[in-house]
CSV table of C-alpha atoms in Angstrom, one decimal:
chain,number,residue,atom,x,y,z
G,1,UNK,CA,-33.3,171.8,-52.7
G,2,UNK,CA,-30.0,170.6,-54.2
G,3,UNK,CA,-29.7,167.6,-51.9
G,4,UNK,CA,-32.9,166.1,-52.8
G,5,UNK,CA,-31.8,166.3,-56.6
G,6,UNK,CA,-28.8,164.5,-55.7
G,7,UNK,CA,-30.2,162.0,-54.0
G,8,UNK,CA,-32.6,161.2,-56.5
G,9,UNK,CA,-29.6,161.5,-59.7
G,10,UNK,CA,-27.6,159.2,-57.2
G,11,UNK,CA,-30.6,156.6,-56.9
G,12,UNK,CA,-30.8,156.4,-60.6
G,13,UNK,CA,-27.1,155.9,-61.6
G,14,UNK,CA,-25.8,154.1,-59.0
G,15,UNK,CA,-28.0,150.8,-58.7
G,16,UNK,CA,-27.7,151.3,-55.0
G,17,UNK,CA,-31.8,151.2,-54.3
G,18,UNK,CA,-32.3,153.9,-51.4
G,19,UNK,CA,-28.9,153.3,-49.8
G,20,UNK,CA,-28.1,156.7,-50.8
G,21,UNK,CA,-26.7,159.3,-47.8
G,22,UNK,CA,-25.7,162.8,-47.2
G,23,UNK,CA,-22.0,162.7,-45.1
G,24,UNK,CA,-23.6,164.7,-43.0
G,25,UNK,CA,-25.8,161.4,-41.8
G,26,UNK,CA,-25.0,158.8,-39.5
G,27,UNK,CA,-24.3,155.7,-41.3
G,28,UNK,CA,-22.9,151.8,-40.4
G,29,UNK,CA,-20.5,151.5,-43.4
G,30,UNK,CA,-20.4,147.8,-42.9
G,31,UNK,CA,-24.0,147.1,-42.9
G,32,UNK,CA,-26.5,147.4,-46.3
G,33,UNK,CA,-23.8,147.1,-48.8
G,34,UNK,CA,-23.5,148.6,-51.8
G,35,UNK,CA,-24.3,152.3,-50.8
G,36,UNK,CA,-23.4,155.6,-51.6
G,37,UNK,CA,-22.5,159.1,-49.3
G,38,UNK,CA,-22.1,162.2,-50.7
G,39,UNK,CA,-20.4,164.9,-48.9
G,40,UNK,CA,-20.8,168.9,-49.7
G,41,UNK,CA,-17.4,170.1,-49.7
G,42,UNK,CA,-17.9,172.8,-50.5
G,43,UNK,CA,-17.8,175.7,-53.6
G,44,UNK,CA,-18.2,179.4,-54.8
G,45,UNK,CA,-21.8,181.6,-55.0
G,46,UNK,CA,-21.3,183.9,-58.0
G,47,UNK,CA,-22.1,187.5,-57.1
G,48,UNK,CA,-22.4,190.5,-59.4
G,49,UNK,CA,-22.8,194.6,-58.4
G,50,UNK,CA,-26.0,193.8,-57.2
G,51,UNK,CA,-24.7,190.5,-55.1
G,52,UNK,CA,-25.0,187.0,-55.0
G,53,UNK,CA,-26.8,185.9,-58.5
G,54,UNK,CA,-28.1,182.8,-56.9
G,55,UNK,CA,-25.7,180.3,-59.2
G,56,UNK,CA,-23.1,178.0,-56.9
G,57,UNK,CA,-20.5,176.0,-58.0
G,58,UNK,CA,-20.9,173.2,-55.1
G,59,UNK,CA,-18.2,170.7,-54.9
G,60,UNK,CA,-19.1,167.0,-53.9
G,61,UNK,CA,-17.3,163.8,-52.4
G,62,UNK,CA,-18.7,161.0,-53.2
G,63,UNK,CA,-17.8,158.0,-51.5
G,64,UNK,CA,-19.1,154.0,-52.8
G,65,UNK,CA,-19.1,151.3,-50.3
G,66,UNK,CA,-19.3,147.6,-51.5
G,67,UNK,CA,-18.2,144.5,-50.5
G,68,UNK,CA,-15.2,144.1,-52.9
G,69,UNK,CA,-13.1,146.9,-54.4
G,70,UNK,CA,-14.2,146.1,-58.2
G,71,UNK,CA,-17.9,146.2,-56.6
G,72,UNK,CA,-17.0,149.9,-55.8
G,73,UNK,CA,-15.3,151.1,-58.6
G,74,UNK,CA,-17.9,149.8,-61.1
G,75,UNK,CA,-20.5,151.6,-58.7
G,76,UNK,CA,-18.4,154.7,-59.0
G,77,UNK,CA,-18.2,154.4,-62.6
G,78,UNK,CA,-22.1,154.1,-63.4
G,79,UNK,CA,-22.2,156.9,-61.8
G,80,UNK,CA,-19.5,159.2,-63.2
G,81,UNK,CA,-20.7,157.9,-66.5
G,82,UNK,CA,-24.9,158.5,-65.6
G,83,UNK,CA,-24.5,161.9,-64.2
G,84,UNK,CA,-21.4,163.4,-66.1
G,85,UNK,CA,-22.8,166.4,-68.1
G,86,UNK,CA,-25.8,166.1,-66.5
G,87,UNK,CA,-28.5,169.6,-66.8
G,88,UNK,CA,-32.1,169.6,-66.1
G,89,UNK,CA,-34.7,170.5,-63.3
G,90,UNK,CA,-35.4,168.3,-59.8
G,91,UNK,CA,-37.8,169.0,-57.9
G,92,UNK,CA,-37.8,172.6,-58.0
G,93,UNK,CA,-33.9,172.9,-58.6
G,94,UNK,CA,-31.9,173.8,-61.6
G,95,UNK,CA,-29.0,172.2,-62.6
G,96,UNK,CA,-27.5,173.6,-65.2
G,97,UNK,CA,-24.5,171.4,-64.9
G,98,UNK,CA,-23.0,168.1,-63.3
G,99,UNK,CA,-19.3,167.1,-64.2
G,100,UNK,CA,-16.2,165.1,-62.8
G,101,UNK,CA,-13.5,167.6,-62.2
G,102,UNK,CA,-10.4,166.1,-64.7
G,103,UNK,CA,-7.9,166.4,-61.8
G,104,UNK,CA,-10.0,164.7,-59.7
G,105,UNK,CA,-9.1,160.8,-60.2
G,106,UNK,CA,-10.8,158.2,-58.2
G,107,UNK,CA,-8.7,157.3,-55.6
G,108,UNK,CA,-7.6,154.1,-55.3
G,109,UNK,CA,-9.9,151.9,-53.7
G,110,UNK,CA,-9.8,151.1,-49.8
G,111,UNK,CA,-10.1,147.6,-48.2
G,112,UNK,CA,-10.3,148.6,-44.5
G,113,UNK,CA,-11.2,146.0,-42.5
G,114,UNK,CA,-13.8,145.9,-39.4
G,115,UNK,CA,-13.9,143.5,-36.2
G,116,UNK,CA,-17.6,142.0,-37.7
G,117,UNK,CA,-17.4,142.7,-41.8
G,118,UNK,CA,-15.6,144.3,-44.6
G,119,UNK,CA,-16.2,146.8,-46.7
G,120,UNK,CA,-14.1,148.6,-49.8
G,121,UNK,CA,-14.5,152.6,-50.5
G,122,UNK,CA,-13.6,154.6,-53.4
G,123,UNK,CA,-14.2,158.1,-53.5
G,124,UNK,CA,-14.9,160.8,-56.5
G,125,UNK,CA,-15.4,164.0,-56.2
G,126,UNK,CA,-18.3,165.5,-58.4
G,127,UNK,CA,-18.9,169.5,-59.4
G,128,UNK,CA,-23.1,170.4,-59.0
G,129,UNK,CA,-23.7,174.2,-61.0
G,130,UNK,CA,-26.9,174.8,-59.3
G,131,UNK,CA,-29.1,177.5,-58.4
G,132,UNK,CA,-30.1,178.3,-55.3
């Protein structure tokens, strides 16, 4: 299963320990800092006459939380620089490649601030070929 690959590529770039989470997961940003979320955006299936081949082309945000904004971005870049071309087998699932999209430029890094804590973002987004 693709998430489980993710989360285990994420745990070993990142330097985040297990504070890695699916989007789809309810999370206390301001609590357990660093961490990580990843977010399925989503992506293509490649089909051929005889349908879907099994190969997507998932698209990923990935969003760093950390106490101070350079925190984050250095986060974000052990990661882009970890995962970037990345191809192998997880668990079960084959990735044939992992890359950061070149229009996709980290965005600026957040400082929103909370009643009880801060806590700075920065997001990437990151492009899984996998099969399914």
């Amino acid at each position: 299963m693709i998430d489980i690959a993710i989360v285990t590529l994420l745990k070993q770039h990142a330097g985040v320990e297990s504070r890695v989470f699916s989007g789809g997961e309810t999370v206390e940003v301001n609590r357990g800092l660093p961490k990580v979320l990843y977010t399925y955006i989503g992506g293509p299936r490649d089909y051929s006459d005889d349908g879907a081949d099994g190969i997507v082309e998932g698209r990923y945000q990935l969003d760093v939380f950390a106490i101070r904004p350079t925190d984050a971005r250095t986060i974000a870049d052990m990661i882009r620089a970890g995962m970037d071309g990345y191809s192998g087998t997880i668990d079960g699932t084959a990735i044939d490649r992992i890359h950061f999209p070149e229009d996709a430029v980290m965005q600026k890094p957040e400082q929103p601030v909370g009643q009880s804590a801060t806590a700075a973002r920065y997001s990437q987004d990151m492009i899984v070929n996998y099969r399914e």
